[in-house]
Coordinates of C-alpha atoms in Angstrom, one line a residue:
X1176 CA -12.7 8.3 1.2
X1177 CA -9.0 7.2 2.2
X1178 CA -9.8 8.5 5.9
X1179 CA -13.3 6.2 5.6
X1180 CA -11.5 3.0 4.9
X1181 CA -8.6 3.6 7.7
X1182 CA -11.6 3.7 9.7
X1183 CA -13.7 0.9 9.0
X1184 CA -10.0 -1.7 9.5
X1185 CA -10.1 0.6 12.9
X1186 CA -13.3 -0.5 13.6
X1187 CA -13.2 -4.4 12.5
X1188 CA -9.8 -4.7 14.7
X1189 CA -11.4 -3.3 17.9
X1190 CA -15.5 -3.6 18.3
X1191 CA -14.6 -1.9 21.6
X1192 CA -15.0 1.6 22.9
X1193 CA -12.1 2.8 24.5
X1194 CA -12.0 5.5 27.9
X1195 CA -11.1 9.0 27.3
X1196 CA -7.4 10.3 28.2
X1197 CA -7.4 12.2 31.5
X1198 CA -4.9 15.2 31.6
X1199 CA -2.5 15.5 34.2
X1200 CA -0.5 18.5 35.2
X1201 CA 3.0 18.4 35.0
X1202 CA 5.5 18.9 38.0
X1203 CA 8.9 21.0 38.8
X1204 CA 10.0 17.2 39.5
X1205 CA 9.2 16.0 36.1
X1206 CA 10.8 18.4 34.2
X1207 CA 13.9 18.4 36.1
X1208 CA 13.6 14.7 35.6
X1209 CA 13.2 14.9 32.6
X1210 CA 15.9 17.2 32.0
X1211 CA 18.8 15.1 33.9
X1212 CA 18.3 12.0 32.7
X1213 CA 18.4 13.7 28.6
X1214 CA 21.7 12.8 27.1
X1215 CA 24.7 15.8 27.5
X1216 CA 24.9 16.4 23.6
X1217 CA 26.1 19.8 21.9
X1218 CA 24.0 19.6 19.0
X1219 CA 20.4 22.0 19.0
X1220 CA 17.8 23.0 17.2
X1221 CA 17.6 26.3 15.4
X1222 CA 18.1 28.0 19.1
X1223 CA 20.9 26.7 19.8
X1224 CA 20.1 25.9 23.4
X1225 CA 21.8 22.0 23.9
X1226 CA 21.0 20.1 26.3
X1227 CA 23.9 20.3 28.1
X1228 CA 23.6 23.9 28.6
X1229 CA 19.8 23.4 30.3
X1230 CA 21.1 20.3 32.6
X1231 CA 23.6 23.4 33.8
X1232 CA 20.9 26.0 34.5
X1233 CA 17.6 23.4 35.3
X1234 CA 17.8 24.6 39.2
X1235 CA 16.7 27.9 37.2
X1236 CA 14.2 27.2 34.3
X1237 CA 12.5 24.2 35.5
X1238 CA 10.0 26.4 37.1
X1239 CA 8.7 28.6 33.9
X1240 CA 9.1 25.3 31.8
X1241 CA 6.9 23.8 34.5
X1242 CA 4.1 26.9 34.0
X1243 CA 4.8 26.7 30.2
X1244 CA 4.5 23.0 30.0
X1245 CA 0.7 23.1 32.0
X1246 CA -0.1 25.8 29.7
X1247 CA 0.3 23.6 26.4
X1248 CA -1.5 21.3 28.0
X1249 CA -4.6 22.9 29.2
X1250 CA -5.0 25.0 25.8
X1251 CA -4.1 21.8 23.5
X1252 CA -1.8 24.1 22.0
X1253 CA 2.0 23.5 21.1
X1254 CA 4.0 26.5 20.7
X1255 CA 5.0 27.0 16.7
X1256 CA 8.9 28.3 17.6
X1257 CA 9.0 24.4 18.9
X1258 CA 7.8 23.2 15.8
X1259 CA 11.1 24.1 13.5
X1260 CA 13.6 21.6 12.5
X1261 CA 16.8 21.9 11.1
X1262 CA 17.4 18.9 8.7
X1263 CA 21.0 17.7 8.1
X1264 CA 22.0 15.0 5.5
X1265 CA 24.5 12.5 6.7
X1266 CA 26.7 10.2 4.6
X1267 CA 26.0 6.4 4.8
X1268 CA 27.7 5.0 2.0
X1269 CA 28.2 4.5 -2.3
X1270 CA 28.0 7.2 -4.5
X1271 CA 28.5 10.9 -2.5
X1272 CA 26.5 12.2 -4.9
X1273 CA 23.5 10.5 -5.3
X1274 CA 21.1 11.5 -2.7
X1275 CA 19.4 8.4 -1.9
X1276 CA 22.8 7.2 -0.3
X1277 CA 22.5 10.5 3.0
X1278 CA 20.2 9.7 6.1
X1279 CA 18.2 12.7 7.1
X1280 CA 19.4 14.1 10.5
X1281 CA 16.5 16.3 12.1
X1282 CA 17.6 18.7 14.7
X1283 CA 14.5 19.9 16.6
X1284 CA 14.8 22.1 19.9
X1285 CA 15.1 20.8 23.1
X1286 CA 12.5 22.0 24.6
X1287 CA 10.3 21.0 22.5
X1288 CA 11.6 17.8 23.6
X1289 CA 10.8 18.5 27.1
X1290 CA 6.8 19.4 26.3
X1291 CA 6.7 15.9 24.2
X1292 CA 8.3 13.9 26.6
X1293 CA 5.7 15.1 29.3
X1294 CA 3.0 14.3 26.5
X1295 CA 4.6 10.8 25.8
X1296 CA 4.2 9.6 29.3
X1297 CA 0.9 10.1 29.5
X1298 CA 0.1 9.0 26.4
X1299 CA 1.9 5.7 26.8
X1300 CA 0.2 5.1 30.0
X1301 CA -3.1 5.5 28.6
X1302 CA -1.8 3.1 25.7
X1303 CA -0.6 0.6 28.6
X1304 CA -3.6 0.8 31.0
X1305 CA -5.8 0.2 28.1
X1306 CA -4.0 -2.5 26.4
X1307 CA -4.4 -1.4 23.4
X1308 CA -1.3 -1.3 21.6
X1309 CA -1.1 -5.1 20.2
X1310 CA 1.6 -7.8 21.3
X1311 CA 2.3 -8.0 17.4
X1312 CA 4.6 -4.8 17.5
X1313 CA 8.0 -5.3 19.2
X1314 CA 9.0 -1.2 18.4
X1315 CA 9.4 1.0 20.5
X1316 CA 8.2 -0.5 23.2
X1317 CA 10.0 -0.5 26.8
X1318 CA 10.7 -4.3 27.7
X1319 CA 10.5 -5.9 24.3
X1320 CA 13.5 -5.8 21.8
X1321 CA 14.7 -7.2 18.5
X1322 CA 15.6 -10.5 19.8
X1323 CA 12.1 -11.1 20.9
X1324 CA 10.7 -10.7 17.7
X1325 CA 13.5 -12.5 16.1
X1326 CA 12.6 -15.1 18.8
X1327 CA 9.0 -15.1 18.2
X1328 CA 10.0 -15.4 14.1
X1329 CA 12.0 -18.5 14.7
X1330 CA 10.0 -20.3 17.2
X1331 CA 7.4 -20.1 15.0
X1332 CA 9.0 -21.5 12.1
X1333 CA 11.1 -24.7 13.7
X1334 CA 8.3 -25.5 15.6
X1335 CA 6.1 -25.7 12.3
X1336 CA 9.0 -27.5 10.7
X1337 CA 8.9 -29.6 13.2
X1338 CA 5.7 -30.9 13.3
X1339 CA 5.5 -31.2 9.5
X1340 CA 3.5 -28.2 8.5
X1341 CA 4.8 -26.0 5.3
X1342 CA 5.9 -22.9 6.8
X1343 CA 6.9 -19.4 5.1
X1344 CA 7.3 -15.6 5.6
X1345 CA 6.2 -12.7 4.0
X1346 CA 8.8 -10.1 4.3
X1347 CA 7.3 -6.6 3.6
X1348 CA 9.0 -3.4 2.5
X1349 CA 6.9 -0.3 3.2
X1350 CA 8.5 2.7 1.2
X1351 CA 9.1 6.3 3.1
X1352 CA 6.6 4.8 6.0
X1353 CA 7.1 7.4 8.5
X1354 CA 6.9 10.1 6.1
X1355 CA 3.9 8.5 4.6
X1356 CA 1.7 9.1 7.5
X1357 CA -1.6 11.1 6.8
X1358 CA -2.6 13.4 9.4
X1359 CA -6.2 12.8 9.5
X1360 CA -6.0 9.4 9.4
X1361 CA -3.7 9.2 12.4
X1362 CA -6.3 11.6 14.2
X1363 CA -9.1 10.0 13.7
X1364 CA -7.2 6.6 15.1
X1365 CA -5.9 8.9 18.6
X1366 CA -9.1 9.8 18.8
X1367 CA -10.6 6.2 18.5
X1368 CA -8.2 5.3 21.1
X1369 CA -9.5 7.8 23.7
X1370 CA -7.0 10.7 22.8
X1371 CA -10.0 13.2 22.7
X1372 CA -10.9 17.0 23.8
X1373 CA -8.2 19.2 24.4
X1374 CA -5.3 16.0 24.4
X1375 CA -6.7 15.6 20.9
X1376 CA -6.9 19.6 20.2
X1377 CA -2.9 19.8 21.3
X1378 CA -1.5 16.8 18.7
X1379 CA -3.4 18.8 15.8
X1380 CA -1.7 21.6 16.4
X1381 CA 1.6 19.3 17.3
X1382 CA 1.4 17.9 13.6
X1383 CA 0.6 21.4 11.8
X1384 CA 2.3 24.4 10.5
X1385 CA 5.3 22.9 11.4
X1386 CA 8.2 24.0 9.0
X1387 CA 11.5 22.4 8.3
X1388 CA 14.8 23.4 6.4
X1389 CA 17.8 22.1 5.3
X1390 CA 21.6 22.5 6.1
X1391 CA 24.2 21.8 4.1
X1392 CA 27.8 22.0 5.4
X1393 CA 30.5 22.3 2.2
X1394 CA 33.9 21.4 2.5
X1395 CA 35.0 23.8 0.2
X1396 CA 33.4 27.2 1.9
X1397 CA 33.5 28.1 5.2
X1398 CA 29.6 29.5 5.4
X1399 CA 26.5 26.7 5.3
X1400 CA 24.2 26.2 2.8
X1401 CA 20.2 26.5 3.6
X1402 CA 17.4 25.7 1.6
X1403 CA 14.0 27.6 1.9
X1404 CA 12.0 27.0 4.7
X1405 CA 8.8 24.0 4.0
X1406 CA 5.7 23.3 5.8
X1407 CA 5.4 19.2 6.4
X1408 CA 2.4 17.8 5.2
X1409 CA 2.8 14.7 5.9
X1410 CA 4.5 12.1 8.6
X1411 CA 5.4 11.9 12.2
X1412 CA 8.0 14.2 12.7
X1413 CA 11.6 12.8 12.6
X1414 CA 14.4 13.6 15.5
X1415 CA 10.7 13.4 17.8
X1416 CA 10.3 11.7 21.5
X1417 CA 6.6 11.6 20.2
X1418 CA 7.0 10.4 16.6
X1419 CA 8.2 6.6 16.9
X1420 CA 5.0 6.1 19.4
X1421 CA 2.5 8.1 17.0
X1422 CA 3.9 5.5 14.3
X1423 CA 3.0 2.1 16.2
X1424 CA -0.3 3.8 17.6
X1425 CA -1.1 4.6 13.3
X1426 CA -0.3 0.6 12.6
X1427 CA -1.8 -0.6 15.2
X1428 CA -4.6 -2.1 13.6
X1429 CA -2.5 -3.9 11.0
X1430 CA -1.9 -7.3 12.7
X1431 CA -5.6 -8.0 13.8
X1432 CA -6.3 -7.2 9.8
X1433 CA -3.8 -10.0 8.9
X1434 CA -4.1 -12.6 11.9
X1435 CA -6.2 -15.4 10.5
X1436 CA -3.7 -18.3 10.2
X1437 CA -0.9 -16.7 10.6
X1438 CA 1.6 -14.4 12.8
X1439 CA 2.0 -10.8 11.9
X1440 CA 5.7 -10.2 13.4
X1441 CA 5.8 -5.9 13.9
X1442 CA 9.1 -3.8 14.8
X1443 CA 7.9 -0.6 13.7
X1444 CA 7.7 0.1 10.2
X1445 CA 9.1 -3.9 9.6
X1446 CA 6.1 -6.0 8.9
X1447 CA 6.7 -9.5 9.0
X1448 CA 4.2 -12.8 9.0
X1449 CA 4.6 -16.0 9.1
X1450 CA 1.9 -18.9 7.7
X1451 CA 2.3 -22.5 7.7
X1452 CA -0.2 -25.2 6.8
X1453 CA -0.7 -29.2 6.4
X1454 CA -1.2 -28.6 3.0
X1455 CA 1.2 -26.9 0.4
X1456 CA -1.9 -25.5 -1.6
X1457 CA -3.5 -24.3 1.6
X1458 CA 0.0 -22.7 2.6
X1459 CA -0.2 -20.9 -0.8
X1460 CA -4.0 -19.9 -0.8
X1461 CA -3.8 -18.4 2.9
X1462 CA -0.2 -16.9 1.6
X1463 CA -2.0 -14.8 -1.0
X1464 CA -5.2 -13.6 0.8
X1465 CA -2.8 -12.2 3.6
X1466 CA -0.9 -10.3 1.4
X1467 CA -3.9 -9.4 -0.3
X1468 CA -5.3 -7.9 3.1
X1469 CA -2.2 -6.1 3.9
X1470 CA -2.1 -4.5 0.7
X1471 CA -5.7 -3.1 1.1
X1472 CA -4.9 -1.7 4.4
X1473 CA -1.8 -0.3 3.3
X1474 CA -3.6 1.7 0.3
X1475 CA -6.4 2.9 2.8
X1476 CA -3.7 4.3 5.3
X1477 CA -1.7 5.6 2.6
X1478 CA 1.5 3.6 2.8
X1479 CA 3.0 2.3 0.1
X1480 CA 4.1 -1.3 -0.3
X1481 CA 7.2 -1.4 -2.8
X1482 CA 6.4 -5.1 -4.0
X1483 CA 9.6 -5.2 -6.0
X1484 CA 11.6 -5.4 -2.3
X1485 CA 8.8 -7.1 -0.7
X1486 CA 9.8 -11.4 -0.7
X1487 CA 8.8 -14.1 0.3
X1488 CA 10.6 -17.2 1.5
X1489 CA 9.7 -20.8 2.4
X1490 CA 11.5 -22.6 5.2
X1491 CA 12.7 -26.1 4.5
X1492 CA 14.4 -28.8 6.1
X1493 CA 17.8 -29.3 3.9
X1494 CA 16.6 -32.3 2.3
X1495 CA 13.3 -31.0 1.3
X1496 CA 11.6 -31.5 -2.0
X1497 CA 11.5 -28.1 -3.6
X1498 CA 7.9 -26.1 -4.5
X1499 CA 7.5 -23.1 -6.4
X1500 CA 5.9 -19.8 -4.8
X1501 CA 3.1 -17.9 -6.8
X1502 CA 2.4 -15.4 -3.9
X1503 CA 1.6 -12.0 -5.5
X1504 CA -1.1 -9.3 -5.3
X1505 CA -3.2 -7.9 -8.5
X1506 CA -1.1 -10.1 -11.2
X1507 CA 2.2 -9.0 -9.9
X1508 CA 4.1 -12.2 -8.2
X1509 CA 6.6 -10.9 -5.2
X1510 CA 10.2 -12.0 -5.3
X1511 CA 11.3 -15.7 -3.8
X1512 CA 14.6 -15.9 -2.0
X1513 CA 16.6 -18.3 0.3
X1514 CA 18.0 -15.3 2.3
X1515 CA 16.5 -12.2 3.7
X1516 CA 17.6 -9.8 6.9
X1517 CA 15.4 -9.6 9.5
X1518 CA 16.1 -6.8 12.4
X1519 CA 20.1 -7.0 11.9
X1520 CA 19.8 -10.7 11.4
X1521 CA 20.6 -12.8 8.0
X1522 CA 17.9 -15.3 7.7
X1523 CA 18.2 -18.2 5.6
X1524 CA 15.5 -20.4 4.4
X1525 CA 17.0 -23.6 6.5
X1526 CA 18.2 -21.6 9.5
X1527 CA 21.5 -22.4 9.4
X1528 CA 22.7 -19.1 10.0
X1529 CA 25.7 -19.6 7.7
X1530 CA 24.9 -16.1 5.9
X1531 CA 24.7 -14.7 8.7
X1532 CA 28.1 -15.5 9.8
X1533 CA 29.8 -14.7 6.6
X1534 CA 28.6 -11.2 7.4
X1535 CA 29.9 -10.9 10.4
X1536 CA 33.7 -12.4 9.6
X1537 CA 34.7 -9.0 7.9
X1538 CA 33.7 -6.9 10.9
X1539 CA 35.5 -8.8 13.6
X1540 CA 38.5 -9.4 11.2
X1541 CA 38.7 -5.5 11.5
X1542 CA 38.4 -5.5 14.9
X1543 CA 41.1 -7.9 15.4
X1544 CA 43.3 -5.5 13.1
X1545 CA 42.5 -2.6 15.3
X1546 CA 43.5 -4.7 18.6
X1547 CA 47.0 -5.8 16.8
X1548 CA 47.5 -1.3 15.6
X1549 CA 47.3 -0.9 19.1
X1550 CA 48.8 -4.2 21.2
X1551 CA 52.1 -1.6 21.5
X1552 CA 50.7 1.6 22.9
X1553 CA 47.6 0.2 24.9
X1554 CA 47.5 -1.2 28.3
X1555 CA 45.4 -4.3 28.8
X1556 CA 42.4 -2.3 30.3
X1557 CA 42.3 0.0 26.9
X1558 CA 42.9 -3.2 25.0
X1559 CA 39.7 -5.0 26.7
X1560 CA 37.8 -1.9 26.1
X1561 CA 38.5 -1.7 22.5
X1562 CA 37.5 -5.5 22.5
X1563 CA 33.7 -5.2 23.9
X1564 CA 33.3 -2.1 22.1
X1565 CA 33.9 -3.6 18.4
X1566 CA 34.3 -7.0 18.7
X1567 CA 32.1 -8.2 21.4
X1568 CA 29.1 -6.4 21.0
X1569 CA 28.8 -7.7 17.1
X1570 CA 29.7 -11.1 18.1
X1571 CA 27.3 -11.0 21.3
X1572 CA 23.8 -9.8 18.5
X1573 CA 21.7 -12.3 17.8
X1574 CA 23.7 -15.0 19.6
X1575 CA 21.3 -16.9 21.0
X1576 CA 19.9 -18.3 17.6
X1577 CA 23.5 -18.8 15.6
X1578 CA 25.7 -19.6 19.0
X1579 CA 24.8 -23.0 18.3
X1580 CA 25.0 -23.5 14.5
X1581 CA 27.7 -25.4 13.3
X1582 CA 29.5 -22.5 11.6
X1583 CA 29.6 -20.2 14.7
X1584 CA 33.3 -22.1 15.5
X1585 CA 34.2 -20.0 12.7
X1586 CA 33.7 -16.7 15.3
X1587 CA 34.9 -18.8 17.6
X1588 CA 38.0 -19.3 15.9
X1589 CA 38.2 -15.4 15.5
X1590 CA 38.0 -14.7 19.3
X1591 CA 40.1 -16.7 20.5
X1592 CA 42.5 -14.9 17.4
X1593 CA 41.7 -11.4 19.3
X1594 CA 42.1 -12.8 22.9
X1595 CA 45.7 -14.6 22.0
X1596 CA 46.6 -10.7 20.4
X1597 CA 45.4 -9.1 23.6
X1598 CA 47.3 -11.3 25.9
X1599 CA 50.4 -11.3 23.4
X1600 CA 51.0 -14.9 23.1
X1601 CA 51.7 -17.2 20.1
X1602 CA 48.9 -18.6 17.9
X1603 CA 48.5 -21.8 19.1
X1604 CA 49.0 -21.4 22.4
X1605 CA 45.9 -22.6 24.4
X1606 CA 43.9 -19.5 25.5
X1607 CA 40.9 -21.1 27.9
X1608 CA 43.2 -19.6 30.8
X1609 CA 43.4 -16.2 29.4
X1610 CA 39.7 -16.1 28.8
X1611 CA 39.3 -16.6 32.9
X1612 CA 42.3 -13.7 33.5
X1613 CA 40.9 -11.7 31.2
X1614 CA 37.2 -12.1 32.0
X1615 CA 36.0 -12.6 28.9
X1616 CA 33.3 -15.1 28.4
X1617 CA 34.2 -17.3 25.5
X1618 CA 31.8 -17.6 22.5
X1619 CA 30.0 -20.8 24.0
X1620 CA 29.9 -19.5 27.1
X1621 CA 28.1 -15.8 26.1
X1622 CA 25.8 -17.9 23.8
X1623 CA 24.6 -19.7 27.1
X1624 CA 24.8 -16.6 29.3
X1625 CA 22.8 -14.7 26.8
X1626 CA 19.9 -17.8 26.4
X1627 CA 19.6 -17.7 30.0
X1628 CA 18.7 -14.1 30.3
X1629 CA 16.6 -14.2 27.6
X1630 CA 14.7 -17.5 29.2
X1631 CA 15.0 -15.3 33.1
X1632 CA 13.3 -12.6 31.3
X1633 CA 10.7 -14.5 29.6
X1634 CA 9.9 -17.1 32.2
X1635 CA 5.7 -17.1 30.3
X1636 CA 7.2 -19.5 27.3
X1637 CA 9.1 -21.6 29.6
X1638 CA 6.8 -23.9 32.1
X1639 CA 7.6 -26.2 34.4
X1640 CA 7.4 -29.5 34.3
X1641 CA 5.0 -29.0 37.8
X1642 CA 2.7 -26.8 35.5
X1643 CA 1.9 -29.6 32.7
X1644 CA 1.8 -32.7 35.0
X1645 CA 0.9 -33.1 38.9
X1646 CA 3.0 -35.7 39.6
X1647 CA 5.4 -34.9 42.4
X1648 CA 8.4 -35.5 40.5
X1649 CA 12.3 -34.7 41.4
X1650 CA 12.6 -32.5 38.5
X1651 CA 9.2 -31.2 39.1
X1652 CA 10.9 -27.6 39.2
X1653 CA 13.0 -28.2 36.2
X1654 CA 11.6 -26.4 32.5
X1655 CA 9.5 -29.0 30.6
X1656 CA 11.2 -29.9 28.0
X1657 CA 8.8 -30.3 24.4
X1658 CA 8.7 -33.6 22.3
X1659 CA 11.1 -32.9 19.1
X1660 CA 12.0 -35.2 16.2
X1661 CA 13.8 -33.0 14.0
X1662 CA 17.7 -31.5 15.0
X1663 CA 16.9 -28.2 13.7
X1664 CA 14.5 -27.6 16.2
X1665 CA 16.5 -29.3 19.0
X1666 CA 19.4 -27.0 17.8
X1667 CA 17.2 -23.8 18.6
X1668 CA 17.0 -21.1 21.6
X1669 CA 13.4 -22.4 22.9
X1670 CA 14.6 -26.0 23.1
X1671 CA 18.5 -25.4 23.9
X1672 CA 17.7 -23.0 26.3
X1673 CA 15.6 -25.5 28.5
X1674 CA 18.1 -28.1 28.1
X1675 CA 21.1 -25.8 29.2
X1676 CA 18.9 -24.2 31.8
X1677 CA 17.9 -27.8 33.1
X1678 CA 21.7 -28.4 33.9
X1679 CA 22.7 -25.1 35.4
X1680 CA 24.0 -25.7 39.0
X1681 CA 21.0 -25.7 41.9
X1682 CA 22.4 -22.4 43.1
X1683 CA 21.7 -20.8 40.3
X1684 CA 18.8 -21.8 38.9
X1685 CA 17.2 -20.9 42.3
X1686 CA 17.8 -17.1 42.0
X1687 CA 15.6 -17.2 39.1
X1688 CA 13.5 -14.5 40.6
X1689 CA 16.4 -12.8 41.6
X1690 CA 17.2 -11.5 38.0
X1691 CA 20.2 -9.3 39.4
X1692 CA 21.9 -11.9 42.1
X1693 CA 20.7 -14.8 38.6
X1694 CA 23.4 -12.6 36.2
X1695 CA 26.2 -12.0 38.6
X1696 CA 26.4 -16.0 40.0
X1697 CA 25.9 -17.0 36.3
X1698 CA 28.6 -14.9 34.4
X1699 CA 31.0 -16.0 37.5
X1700 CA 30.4 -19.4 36.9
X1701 CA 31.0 -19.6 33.0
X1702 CA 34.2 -17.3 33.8
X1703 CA 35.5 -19.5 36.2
X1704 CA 35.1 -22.9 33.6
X1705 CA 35.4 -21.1 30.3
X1706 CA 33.1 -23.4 28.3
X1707 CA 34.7 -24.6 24.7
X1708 CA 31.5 -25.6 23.6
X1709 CA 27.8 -26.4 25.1
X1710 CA 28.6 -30.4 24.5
X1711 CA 31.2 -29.5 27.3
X1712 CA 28.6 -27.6 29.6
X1713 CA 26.4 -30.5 29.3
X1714 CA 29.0 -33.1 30.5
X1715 CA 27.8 -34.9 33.4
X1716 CA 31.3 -34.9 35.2
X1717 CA 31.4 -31.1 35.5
X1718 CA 30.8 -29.6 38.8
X1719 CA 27.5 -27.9 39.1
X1720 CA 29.2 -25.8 41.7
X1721 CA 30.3 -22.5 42.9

C-alpha cells in the first residue's frame, strides 16, 4: 500500500513518460580512467586490495575488469563478494560511550567501486539528458554546491522582505534518511524514470543480499572485535559511488509535491522551503498545508520526519512587530526559533549573520594559536600553508553572504591578528603591506573575489542592463541593478555583487567569458590594493587599473 502511494506523488510530479536507458559497454580506457583518477588511500574492504595497490598494477587488470565489468552489465547481475562491507564506528564527539555520538564508517571493496562508477555514469547521463532530476536539489550534483542553495535561500527571503511580503522557512529534519530507503519503492521510481530491463534487473540485485559487519578496534587488546555478519534490508548503501545518486533520484518527486507558493530548497537529505505572502494569515495557512504535504509524502516513502527537530522560523526586519507561529501537522505545533543552521551556515531570523560569526571566532582563535606554536620552527611558506589550511578556508565558507555584515570586522580583526604573527611584527603595526607580500587577500577583498565568482559562474541571475531596456546606453553592458528600499537587501550577495561587479576595472569585467584569465587578473588586482573594506573598493578615486 506504502509502494502504491510513492507511486501516485510519482505520477502527480511527472504526467510524462520517460525513454528507456540504453546500455553501453564499458572500455579498457574507462576503467583505467577510472582507476587513476580514484584517490591513493590504504584503507579496503574485506579484501584488502586498496586502491593504491590497483593504480600500481592497472596496466595489468584493466583488461579482465573490463570483461568482468560488460559481464555485470549484460546479465544485470552484481557480483555478491562486492556486496560486503566492513562497518567501522568513528568518534565525533560527547560521551565515548554512548553510541549515538560514533559516525558509521563503511569500508566496501574497490572494485566494487569500479563496476558502480561505470553504472553511475550512465545512469547520470540518462538523469541529465532527460532532465529529470529537479533544480530543487543542490546534492550531489556536479556544478551546483552549498552556496547556491544557501544563495537561492537568501535571495528568496530579502527579496520577499523587501517588497513587504511575510516570509518564513520550514526547516525539516528527516531521521536515519538514507537508511530509511525502501527498496521497492526506489525501484519502482528507477523504473518510472526509464531504468528498465536488464539496467533495472542489475540495481535489484545491487541492493540485495548484501551483508555488512562491524569492526571494533580496542585499545586495550591487540586483536579486533567483529560482530556477526547482517543482511541490509533497507537504504542505499553507505561508503557507495552509487548510493548518494540513488538518494536524490528516491526524493526526486518531493519538491514538485510541495511547490505551490513556495520554494522547496534540496541538498540531499536537507529539505528546506521557504513561503512568503501579503497576508500574515495566508503566510500561516499555505505554511501548514505544505508541511502537511510533506508529511504525507514522507509517510508514503517511508521516511520519517522527527517533528521535535523540525522548526520553523520567520524572517523579520529588526524593527518588526512580532507574530506568533502555529505551524504544526496532526495537532502537534513544530518548534519556533530565531536561529537555525543551514548547510554549515548559522541562519538568523534577521540575517545578520552575528551567530554565525560567533561560531566561527573560536576556530580561527585556534588557528591563530597554532600559527604563534609554530612562528619559531616554521619558515614563512609552512607558516602560509598552515594559514589556508585552518584559518582561511573557515573564514573563506559562506563569505559571500556575512563578508558584508557589520560584525564580519570582528574576523577581520582576527586576520589581520594571524597575518601580523606570521610576518612577526608588533600588534599595531599596519599590516595592508604584508597582506600584498604575503599574497593573502584580506577579508574584504576575498568576500569580493569570492562574489565575483559566484556572479561569473551564475551569469542566468545577473542581466544586463541591455537585456531589460533597448536603449543604447553607456552602461548598457554593465549588470542591471534591481530597485531596493530596504538595507538588508542592498547589504546582500545578489545586490552587492552587481554593485561591486559594476565598478570592477574594464579589463576585467571583459574576460567575463574567460572564467580562467577572469580569476587570475581579479585576485592580482585585489592583491595589489589590499582592500580594507568594500566602501574603499567603491571609492571613485581608486584606479580601475592594472
Amino acid at each position: 500500500m506504502g509502494s502504491e502511494n510513492a507511486f501516485s506523488f510519482l505520477k502527480d510530479a511527472f504526467p510524462i513518460n520517460f525513454p528507456s536507458i540504453k546500455i553501453i559497454p564499458t572500455s579498457e580506457a574507462e576503467i583505467k580512467n577510472i582507476i587513476h583518477t580514484m584517490k591513493t588511500k590504504n584503507s579496503s574492504g574485506f579484501d584488502e586490495v586498496t586502491s593504491k595497490i590497483l593504480k600500481a598494477c592497472s596496466d595489468l587488470i584493466s583488461c579482465p575488469l573490463t570483461h568482468i565489468c560488460n559481464h555485470s552489465l549484460y546479465t544485470g547481475i552484481f557480483p555478491d563478494r562486492l556486496k560486503i562491507s566492513i562497518v567501522k564506528p568513528v568518534f565525533k564527539k560527547g560521551d565515548k560511550y554512548s553510541m549515538t555520538n560514533y559516525r558509521p564508517i563503511s569500508l566496501l571493496s574497490t572494485f566494487s567501486k569500479i563496476l558502480e562508477k561505470v553504472m553511475y555514469s550512465r545512469i547520470n547521463q540518462h538523469m541529465h539528458c532527460n532532465n529529470i532530476l529537479v533544480p530543487e536539489q543542490y546534492g550531489f550534483r556536479k556544478g551546483v554546491s552549498t552556496e547556491d542553495a544557501a544563495f537561492k535561500l537568501t535571495d528568496n527571503v530579502l527579496k520577499s522582505i523587501d517588497q513587504k511580503r511575510h516570509v518564513g522557512g520550514i526547516f525539516c529534519d528527516l531521521a536515519k534518511a538514507f537508511d530509511c530507503v525502501n527498496h521497492e519503492i526506489l525501484l519502482s521510481k528507477l523504473q518510472f524514470y526509464g531504468i528498465r530491463g536488464t539496467v533495472l534487473k542489475w540495481f535489484k540485485s545491487y541492493l540485495t543480499n548484501r551483508k555488512q559487519k562491524v569492526e571494533i578496534k580496542s585499545p586495550k587488546y591487540t586483536q579486533n572485535f567483529f560482530s556477526n555478519w547482517r543482511t541490509v534490508k533497507h537504504g542505499v548503501p553507505q561508503g557507495s559511488v552509487l548510493g548518494p545518486l540513488l538518494f536524490i533520484i528516491y526524493i526526486n518527486d518531493l519538491p514538485p509535491t510541495i511547490n505551490f507558493s513556495s520554494e522547496p530548497i534540496i541538498f540531499a537529505d536537507d529539505t528546506s522551503v521557504i513561503i512568503s505572502s501579503k497576508m500574515f494569515d495566508d503566510f500561516c495557512a499555505i505554511s501548514n498545508r505544505v508541511l502537511s504535504h510533506m508529511n504525507k509524502w514522507f509517510n508514503a516513502n517511508r521516511l520519517a520526519l522527527n517533528l521535535n527537530k523540525t522548526n520553523v522560523m520567520k524572517f523579520t526586519t529588526n524593527n518588526a512587530p512580532p507574530y506568533v507561529l502555529n505551524i504544526g501537522y496532526n495537532g502537534k505545533y513544530i518548534e519556533e526559533t530565531v536561529n537555525t543552521k543551514f548547510l554549515g551556515l548559522q541562519i538568523d531570523s534577521h540575517l545578520s549573520w552575528s551567530n554565525h560569526i560567533d561560531k566561527l571566532i573560536p576556530k580561527l582563535s585556534g588557528a591563530c594559536y597554532a600559527v604563534r606554536s609554530m612562528f619559531h620552527v616554521s619558515n614563512t611558506e609552512t607558516l602560509k600553508l598552515i594559514y589556508f589550511a585552518y584559518f582561511h578556508s573557515v573564514m573563506k565558507y559562506g563569505i559571500i553572504f556575512w563578508g558584508n555584515s557589520s560584525y564580519s570586522q570582528k574576523i577581520f580583526i582576527l586576520q589581520k591578528k594571524i597575518v601580523r604573527i606570521m610576518a612577526g611584527v608588533k600588534p599595531r603595526e599596519s599590516c595592508k603591506n604584508i597582506f600584498k607580500r604575503l599574497e593573502i587577500l584580506t577579508l574584504p577583498c576575498e568576500y569580493i573575489f569570492s562574489l565575483m565568482i559566484f556572479i561569473v559562474k551564475n551569469q542566468e541571475f545577473f542581466p544586463t542592463n541591455s537585456t531589460i531596456h533597448n536603449v543604447n546606453t553607456r552602461n548598457k553592458n554593465q549588470l542591471h541593478r534591481p530597485v531596493a528600499s530596504l538595507s538588508c537587501f542592498q547589504k546582500s550577495a545578489y545586490y552587492t555583487g552587481i554593485k561591486i561587479f559594476n565598478n570592477l576595472p574594464p579589463n576585467i569585467t571583459t574576460l567575463i567569458d574567460k572564467q580562467g584569465q577572469f580569476k587570475v587578473a581579479l585576485k592580482r588586482y585585489l592583491i595589489t590594493h589590499s582592500f580594507y573594506s568594500v566602501e574603499e573598493f567603491m571609492l571613485p578615486n581608486n584606479i580601475k587599473c592594472m
